[in-house]
XYZ file of C-alpha atoms in Angstrom:
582
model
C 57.718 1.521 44.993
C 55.888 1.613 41.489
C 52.052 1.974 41.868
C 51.524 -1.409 39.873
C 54.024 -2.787 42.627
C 51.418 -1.400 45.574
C 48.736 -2.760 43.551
C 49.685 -6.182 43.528
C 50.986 -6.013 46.933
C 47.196 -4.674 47.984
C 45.975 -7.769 45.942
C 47.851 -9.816 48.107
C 47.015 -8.890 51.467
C 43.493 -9.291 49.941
C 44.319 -13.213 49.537
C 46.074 -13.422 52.972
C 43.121 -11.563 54.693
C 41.351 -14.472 55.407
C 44.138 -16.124 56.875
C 45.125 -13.268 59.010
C 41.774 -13.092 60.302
C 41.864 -16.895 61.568
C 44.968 -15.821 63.238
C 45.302 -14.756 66.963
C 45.943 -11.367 67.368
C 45.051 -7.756 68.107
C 41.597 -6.349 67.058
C 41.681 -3.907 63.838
C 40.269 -0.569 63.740
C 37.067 0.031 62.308
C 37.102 2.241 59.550
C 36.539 5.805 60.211
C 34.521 7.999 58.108
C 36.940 11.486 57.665
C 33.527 13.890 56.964
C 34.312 16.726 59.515
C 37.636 19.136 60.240
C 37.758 19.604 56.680
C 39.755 22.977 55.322
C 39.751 24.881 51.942
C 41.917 27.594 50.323
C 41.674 28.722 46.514
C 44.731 28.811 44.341
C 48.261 26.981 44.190
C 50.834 26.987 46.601
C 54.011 28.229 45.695
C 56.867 25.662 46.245
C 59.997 26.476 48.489
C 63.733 26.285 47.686
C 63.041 22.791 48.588
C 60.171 21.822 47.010
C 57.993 21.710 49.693
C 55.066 23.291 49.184
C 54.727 26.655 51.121
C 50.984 25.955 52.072
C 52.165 22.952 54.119
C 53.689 24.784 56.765
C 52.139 26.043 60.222
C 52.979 29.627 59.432
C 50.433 29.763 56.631
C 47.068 28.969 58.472
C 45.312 32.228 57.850
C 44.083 31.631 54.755
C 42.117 28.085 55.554
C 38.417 27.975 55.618
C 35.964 25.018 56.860
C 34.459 22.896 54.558
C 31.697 20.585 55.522
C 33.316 17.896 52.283
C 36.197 18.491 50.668
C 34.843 19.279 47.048
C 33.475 22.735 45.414
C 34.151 25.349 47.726
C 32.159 28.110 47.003
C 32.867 31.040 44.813
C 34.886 29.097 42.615
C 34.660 31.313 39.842
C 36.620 29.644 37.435
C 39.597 29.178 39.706
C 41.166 25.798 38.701
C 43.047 25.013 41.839
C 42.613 24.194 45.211
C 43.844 22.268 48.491
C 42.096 21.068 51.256
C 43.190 19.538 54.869
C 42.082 17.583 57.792
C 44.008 16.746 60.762
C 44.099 12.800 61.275
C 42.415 11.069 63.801
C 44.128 8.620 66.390
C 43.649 4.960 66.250
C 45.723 1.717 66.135
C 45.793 0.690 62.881
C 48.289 -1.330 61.780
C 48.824 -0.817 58.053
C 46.279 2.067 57.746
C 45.578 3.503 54.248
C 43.550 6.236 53.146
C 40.371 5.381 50.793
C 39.006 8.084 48.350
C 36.336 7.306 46.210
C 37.431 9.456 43.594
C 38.954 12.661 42.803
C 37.845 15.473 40.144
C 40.724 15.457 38.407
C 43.828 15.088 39.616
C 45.913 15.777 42.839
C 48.756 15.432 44.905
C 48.922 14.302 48.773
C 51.350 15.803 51.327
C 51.788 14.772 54.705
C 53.683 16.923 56.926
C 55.146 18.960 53.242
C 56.485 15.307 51.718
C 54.571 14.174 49.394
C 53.331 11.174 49.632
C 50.390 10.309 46.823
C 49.976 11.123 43.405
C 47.181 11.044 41.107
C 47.769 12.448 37.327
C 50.794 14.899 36.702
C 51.202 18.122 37.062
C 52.818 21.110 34.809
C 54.865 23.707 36.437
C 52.439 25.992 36.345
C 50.041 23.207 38.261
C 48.000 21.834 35.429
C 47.581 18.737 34.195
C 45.742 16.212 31.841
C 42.958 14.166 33.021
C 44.031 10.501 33.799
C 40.516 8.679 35.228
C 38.469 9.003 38.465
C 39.982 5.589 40.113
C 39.345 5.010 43.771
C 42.492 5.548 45.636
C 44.715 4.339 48.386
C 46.813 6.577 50.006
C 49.311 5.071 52.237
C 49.985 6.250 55.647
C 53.257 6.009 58.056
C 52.562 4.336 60.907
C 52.977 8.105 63.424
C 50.683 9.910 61.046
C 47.918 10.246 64.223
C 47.425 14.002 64.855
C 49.329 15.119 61.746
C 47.971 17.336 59.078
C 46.772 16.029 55.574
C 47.164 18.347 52.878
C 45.786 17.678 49.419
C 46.476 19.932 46.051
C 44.082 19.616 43.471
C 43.320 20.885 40.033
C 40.719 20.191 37.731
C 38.997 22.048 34.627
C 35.968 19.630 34.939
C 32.711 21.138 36.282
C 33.575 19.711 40.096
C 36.978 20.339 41.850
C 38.016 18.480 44.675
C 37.514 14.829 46.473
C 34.102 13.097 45.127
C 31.970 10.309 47.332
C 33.694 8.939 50.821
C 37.268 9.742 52.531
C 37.518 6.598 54.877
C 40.641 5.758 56.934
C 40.786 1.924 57.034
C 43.254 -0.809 57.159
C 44.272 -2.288 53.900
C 43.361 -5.569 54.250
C 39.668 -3.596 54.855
C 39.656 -1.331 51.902
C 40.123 -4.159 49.729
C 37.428 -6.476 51.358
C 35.439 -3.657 51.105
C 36.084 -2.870 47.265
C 35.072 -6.418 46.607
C 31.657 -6.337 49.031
C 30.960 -3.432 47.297
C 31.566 -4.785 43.661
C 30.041 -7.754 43.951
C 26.324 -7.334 42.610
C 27.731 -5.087 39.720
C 30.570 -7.993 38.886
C 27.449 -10.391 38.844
C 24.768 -8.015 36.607
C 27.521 -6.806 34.351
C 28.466 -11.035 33.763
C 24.690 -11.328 33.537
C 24.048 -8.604 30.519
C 27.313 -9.700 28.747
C 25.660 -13.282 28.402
C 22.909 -11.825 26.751
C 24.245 -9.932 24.725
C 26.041 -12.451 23.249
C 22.984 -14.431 23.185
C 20.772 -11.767 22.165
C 23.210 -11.732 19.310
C 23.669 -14.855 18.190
C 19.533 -14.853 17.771
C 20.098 -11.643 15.680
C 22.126 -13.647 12.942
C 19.571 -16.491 12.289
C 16.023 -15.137 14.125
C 13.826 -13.911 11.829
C 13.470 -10.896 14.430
C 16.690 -9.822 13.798
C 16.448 -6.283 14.504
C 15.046 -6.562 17.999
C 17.773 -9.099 18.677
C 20.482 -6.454 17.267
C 19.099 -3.397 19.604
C 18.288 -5.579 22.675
C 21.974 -7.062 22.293
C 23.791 -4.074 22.157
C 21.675 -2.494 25.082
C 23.384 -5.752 27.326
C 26.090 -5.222 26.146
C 26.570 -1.048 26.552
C 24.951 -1.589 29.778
C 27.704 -4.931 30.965
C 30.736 -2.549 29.944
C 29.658 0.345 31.543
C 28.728 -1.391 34.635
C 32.042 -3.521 34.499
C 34.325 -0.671 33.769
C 32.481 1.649 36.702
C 32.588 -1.096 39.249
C 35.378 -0.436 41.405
C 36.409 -4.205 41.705
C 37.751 -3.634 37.616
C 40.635 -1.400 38.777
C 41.526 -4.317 40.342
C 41.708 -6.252 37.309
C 43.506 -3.790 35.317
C 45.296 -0.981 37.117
C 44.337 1.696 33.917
C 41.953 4.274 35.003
C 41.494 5.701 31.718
C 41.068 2.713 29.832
C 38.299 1.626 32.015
C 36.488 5.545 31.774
C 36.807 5.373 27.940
C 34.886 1.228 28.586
C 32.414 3.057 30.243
C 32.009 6.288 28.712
C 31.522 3.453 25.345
C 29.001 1.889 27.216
C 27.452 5.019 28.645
C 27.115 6.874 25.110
C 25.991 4.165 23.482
C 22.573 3.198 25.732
C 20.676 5.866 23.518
C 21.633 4.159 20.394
C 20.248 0.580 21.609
C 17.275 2.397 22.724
C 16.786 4.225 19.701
C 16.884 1.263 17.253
C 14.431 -0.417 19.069
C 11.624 1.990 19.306
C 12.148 3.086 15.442
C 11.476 -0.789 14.846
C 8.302 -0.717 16.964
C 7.024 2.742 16.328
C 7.769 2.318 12.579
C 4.659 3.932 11.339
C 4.699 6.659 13.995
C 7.532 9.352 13.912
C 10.659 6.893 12.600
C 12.376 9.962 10.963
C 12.832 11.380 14.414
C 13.518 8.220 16.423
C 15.912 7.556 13.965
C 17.918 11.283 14.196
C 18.155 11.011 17.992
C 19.635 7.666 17.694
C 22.111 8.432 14.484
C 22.719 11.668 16.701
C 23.710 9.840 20.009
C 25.787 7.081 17.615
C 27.719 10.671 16.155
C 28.301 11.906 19.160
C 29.569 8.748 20.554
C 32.239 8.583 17.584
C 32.947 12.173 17.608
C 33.562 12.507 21.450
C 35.706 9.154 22.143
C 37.375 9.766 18.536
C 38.718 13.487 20.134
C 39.660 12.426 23.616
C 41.688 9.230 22.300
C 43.319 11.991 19.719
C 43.708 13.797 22.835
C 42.029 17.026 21.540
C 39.212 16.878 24.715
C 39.382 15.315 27.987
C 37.474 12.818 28.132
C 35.998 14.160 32.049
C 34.372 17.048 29.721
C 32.489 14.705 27.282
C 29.952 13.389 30.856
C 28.355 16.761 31.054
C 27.616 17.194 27.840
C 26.320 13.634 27.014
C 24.119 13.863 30.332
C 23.000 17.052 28.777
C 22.119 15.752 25.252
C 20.730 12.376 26.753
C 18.103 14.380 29.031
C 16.524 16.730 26.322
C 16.668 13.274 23.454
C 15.209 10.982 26.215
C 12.464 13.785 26.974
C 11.633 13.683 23.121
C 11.834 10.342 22.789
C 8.918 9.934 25.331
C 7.121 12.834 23.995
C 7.011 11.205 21.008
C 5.546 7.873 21.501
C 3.396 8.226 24.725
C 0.369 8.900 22.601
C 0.861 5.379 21.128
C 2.341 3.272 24.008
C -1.034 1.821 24.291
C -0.429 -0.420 20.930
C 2.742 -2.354 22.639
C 2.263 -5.751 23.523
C 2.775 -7.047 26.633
C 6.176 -7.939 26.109
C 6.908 -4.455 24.327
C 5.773 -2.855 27.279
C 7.903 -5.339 29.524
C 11.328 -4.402 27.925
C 10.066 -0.387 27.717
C 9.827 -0.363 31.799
C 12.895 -2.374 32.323
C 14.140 0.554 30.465
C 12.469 3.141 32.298
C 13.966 1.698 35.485
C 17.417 1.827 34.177
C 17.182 5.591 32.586
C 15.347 6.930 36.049
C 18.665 4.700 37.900
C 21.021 7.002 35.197
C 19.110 9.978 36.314
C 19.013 9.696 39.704
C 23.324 9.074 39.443
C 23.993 11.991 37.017
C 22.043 14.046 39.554
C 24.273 12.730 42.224
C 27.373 13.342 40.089
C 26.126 17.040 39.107
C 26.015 17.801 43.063
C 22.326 17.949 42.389
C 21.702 15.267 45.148
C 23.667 14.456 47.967
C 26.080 11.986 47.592
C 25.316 8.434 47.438
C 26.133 4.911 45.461
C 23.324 4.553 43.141
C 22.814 1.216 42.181
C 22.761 1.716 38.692
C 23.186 -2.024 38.046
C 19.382 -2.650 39.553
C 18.239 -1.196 36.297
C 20.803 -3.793 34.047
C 19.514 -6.318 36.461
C 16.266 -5.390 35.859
C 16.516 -5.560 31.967
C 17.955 -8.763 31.780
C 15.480 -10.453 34.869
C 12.715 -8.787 31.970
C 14.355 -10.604 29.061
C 14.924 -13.942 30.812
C 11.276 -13.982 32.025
C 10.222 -12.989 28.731
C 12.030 -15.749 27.115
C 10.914 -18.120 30.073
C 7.273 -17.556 29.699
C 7.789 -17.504 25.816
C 9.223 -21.317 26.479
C 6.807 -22.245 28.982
C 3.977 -20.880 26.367
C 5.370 -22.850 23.135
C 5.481 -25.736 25.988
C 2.106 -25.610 26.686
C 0.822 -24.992 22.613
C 3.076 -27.911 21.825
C 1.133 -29.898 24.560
C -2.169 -29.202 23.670
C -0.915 -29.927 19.692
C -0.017 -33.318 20.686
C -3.465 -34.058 22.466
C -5.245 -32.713 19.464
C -3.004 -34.941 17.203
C -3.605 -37.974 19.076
C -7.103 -37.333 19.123
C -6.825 -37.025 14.880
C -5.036 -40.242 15.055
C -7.796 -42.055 17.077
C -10.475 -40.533 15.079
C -8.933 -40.037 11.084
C -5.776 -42.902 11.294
C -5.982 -43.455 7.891
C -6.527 -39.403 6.917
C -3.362 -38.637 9.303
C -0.941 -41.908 7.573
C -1.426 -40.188 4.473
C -0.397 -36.106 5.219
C 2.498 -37.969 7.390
C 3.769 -40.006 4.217
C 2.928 -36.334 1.909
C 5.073 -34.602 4.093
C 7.849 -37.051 4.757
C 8.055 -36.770 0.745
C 8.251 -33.240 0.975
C 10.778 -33.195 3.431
C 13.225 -35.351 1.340
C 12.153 -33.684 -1.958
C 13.532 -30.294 -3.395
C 10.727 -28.114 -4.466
C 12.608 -26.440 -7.272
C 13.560 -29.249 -9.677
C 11.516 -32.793 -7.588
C 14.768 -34.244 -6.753
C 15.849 -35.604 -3.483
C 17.357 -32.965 -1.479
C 20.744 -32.786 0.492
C 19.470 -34.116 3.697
C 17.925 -37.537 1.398
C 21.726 -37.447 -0.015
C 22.878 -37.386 3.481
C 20.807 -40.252 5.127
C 21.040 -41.910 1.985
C 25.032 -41.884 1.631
C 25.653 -42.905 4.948
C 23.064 -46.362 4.013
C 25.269 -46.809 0.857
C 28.423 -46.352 2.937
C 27.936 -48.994 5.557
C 26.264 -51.693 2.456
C 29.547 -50.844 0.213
C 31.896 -51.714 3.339
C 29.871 -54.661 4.234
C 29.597 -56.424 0.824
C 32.850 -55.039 -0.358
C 31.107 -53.495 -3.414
C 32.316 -50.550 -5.099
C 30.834 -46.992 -4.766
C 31.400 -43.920 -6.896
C 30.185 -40.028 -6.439
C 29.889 -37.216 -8.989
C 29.252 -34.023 -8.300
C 28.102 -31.668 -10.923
C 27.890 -27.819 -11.001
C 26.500 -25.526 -13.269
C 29.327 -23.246 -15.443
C 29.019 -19.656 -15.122
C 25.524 -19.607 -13.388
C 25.793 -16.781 -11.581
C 26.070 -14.885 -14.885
C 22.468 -16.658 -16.119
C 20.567 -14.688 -12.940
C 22.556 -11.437 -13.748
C 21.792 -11.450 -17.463
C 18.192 -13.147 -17.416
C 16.827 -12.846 -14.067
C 16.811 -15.871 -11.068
C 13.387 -17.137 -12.619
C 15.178 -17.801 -15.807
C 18.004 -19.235 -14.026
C 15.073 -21.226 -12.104
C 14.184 -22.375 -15.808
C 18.157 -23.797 -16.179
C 18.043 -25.185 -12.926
C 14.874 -27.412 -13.556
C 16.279 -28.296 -17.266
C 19.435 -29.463 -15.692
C 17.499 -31.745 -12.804
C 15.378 -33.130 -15.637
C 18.407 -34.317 -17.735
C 20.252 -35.309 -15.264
C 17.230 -37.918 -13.687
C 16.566 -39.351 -17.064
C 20.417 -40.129 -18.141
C 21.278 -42.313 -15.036
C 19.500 -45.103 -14.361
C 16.920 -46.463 -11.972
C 19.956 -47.765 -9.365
C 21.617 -44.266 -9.625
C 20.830 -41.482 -6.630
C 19.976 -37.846 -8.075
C 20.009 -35.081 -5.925
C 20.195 -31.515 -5.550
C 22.608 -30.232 -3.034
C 21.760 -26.683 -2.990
C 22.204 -24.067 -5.491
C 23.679 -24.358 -8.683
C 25.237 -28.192 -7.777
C 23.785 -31.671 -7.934
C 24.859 -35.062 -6.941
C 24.566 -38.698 -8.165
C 25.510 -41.801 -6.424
C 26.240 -45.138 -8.509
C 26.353 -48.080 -6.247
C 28.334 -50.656 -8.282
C 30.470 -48.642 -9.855
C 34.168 -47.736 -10.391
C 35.672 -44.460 -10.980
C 35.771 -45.203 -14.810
C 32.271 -46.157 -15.176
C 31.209 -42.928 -13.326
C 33.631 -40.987 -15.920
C 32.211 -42.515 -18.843
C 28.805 -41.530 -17.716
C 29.203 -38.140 -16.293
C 31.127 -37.295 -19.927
C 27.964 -38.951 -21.572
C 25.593 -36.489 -19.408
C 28.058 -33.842 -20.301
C 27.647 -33.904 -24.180
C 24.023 -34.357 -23.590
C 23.746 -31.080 -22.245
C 26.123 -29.487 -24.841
C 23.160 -30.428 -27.434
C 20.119 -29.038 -25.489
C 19.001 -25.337 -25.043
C 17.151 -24.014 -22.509
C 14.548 -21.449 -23.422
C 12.767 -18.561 -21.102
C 9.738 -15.970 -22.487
C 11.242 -16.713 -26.224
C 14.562 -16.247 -25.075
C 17.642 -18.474 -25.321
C 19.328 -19.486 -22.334
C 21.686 -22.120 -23.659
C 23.210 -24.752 -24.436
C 24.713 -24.912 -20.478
C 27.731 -26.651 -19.386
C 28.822 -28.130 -16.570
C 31.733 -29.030 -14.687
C 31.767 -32.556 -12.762
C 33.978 -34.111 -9.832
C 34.240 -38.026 -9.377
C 35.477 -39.936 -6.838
C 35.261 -43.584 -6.588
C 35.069 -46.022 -3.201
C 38.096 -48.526 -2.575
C 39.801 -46.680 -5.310
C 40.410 -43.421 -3.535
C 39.183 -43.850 0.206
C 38.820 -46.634 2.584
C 36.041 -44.921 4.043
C 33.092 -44.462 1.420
C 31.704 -41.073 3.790
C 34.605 -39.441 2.556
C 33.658 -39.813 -0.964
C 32.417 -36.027 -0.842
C 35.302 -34.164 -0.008
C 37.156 -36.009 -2.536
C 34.555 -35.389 -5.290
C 34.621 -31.965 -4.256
C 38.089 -31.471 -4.698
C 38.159 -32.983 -8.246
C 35.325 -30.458 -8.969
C 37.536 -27.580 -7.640
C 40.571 -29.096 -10.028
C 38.210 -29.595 -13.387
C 36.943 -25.893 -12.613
C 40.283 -24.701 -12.657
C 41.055 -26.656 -15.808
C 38.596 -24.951 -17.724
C 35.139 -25.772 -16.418
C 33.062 -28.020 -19.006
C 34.793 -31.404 -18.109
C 34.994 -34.207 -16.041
C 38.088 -34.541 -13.812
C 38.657 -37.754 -11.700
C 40.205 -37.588 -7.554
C 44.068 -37.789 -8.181
């Protein structure tokens, strides 16, 4: 049976659990915790004729020693392989399993000299290539009570041997238990991939931008890694390696977030070295999942050396702006310590995975959780603060309006003007032309009156800013408006759209009338030159786009698509012309 096969298989059992569990029937075993009997021996065993391996049998005991754990026995020395064994318990399971929670790196599991679990693959002369640090489930016959467990490992990684629990369980168990266990990480990692996404989409139009950008890439280093460690993924996606290079991604790239924020805040205090701890962490993030894809490292090798390089930049880092912490604002200092409590979380679990502490599950995600509770209250009290300003604004306006009606009328009608007026050239601006086109519109359809659009756009205007400067193309721009309001008449609509192109709206006319006068406007600016600090800037052309209401549409809104593509066509023609909605 194929491992995906066993996978799905576990997946279902996981489904039918419930069921089963409704069901009459006999009580399951609890799940044992296999931490004593443990045995150790250095080296490889050499195979028989066979293939069993020699170690397996009962005439080969004398070389065992007892191991509180089976991982690092001491006086390793180098030595890159080892087995370890443990007599299994009795117990009525009824499809019992064996959980691991990982193995450093990979390893092969014999019971009774067959072998019946494989992690990795192995070389003849017993190495291998690393292939993840999955949990495992390591199937057991139903008679394996009192029978001996033997498990061959090798590993080049600075730990050898089984890592975090050995529990014998029943399936149905192991999964409930993955899931129970991967719960609160599924829900923090879901959690810090929202903002991140959030915290992005703020970076592209927040004028903040760069705290956005560094406090959306923190999320979202800090959701993959969590995601990819949590051992509910390999549930997801049976590939092991895939996931470690998600995390390791994730992992490597916390530094970086950090890094770009505190050179934004501490910008007048130390950037140049913020910034080379941060451009050093982003190199080293390239450089070590760039050799273990190319398969040059293993990837287990490029842990130690981060955790290494992450303790002595974090200890600079806070060398380096203690002295002016004081200066952060309250919410400054609110993001720092959710920080804080995620690096000393990442501490306290590459102690743990250095042997430095005893093993445990560190529950790294309180720190992500604690980063994104930080930013949501942040934002909340940001809301509830802009709530309360915009409530005392509107008491202190209606107290303006009781006291100064008359003073009040007139800055509403100023800025109403100013909000329908382009500064630039003083002609109505695209959101007038919207409200305004939409009134025409609905009067054209209800009188059954005609309706025609130009749409006019400056030749070659990008060339004016390049070879004068954008306040000389300011200059063309305000020439242009000027013309353009005094040729049409009173009935006409002027307006700029943005940029380089303007607008003009005849109610009552055809498609013909419009040509005739956009042509008119055009010659008019053939004979006129524009003029900036003595020099000449003209004469300018244009390029205009007409479409006319019945002629073309049935619905007048759609007037300025069709303009715009008869501006596209009399561009291509030539520019300098006037071309009509075919």
């Amino acid at each position: 049976m194929s491992r995906v096969t066993r996978w799905l298989g576990g997946a279902l059992v996981l489904l039918l659990a419930g069921l089963g569990t409704l069901a009459a029937g006999p009580a399951q075993a609890e799940p044992r915790d296999l931490d004593q009997g443990w045995e150790y021996r250095w080296g490889d065993s050499p195979f028989l004729a066979d293939g069993t391996p020699a170690w397996t049998m009962p005439d080969h005991d004398t070389a065992w020693r007892p191991i509180a754990f089976p991982s690092n026995p001491p006086n390793r020395n180098g030595r890159r392989h080892a087995w370890f064994r443990i007599t299994l318990p009795d117990g009525e399971w009824r499809d019992p399993v064996l959980y691991v929670y990982s193995i450093d790196l990979i390893a092969e599991t014999y019971l009774g000299g067959e072998r019946i679990y494989r992690h990795g693959s192995f070389a003849p002369d017993g190495s291998g290539p690393f292939v993840g640090w999955p949990w495992h489930m390591i199937e057991l016959p139903e008679d394996f009570a009192g029978r001996t467990l033997h498990f061959r490992v090798y590993s080049d990684y600075t730990d050898i041997g089984l890592w975090g629990e050995v529990k014998l369980m029943e399936r149905a168990e192991l999964f409930g238990f993955i899931l129970r266990h991967s719960a609160a990480d599924l829900v923090v990692s879901a959690l810090c991939l929202l903002l991140a996404l959030l915290a992005g989409a703020f970076s592209l139009f927040q004028a903040n931008r760069r705290n956005f950008a560094a406090i959306a890439l923190f999320a979202l280093a800090a959701g993959v890694m969590i995601l990819a460690e949590t051992q509910a993924s390999q549930l997801l996606i049976n590939a092991p390696l895939l996931w470690d290079f998600l995390a390791a991604g994730g992992y490597f790239a916390l530094p970086v977030a950090i890094g770009l924020l505190l050179e934004h805040w501490f910008a007048d205090h130390r950037p140049r070295l913020i910034r080379g701890i941060w451009q050093g962490h982003l190199g080293y993030l390239v450089l070590a999942l760039g050799a273990a894809a190319a398969g040059w490292v293993n990837l287990s090798i490029t842990f130690p050396v981060f955790d290494g390089l992450l303790v002595v930049s974090l200890t600079i880092l806070l060398a380096a702006i203690a002295p002016r912490l004081r200066r952060l604002d309250p919410v400054q200092r609110a993001i720092l310590a959710s920080y804080a409590i995620f690096g000393a979380l990442l501490l306290v679990d590459m102690l743990v995975a250095h042997g430095l502490l005893p093993w445990g599950r560190v529950p790294v995600s309180i720190g992500a959780l604690a980063f994104a509770l930080a930013i949501v209250g942040i934002s909340l009290h940001a809301y509830a603060r802009t709530q309360r300003d915009l409530k005392r604004l509107n008491q202190h306006l209606e107290q303006e309006v009781a006291q100064r009606t008359r003073q009040l009328q007139t800055l509403v009608e100023r800025l109403e003007t100013y909000s329908y007026t382009d500064p630039l050239t003083g002609l109505h601006n695209r959101r007038y032309f919207d409200e305004l086109l939409v009134h025409e519109a609905t009067r054209a359809q209800r009188e059954d009156a005609p309706l025609a659009l130009l749409i006019f756009d400056i030749d070659h205007f990008k060339a004016i800013n390049d070879r004068h400067g954008h306040e000389a193309g300011d200059r063309v721009l305000a020439g242009v408006a000027r013309t353009l309001a005094s040729h049409f008449r009173d009935a006409d609509v002027v307006c700029r759209l943005g940029g380089e192109e303007f607008v003009v709206l005849l109610p009552g006319a055809d498609a013909a009338n419009a040509r005739s006068r956009g042509e008119s406007l055009m010659n008019t600016l053939g004979g006129t030159v524009f003029w900036h600090h003595d020099r000449m800037l003209g004469p300018v052309t244009v390029s205009c786009g007409i479409a006319a209401y019945p002629e073309h549409v049935q619905e007048p809104l759609a007037l300025v698509g069709l303009a715009d593509q008869a501006l596209y066509a009399a561009k291509q023609g030539g520019r300098n012309r006037a071309e009509v909605y075919a």
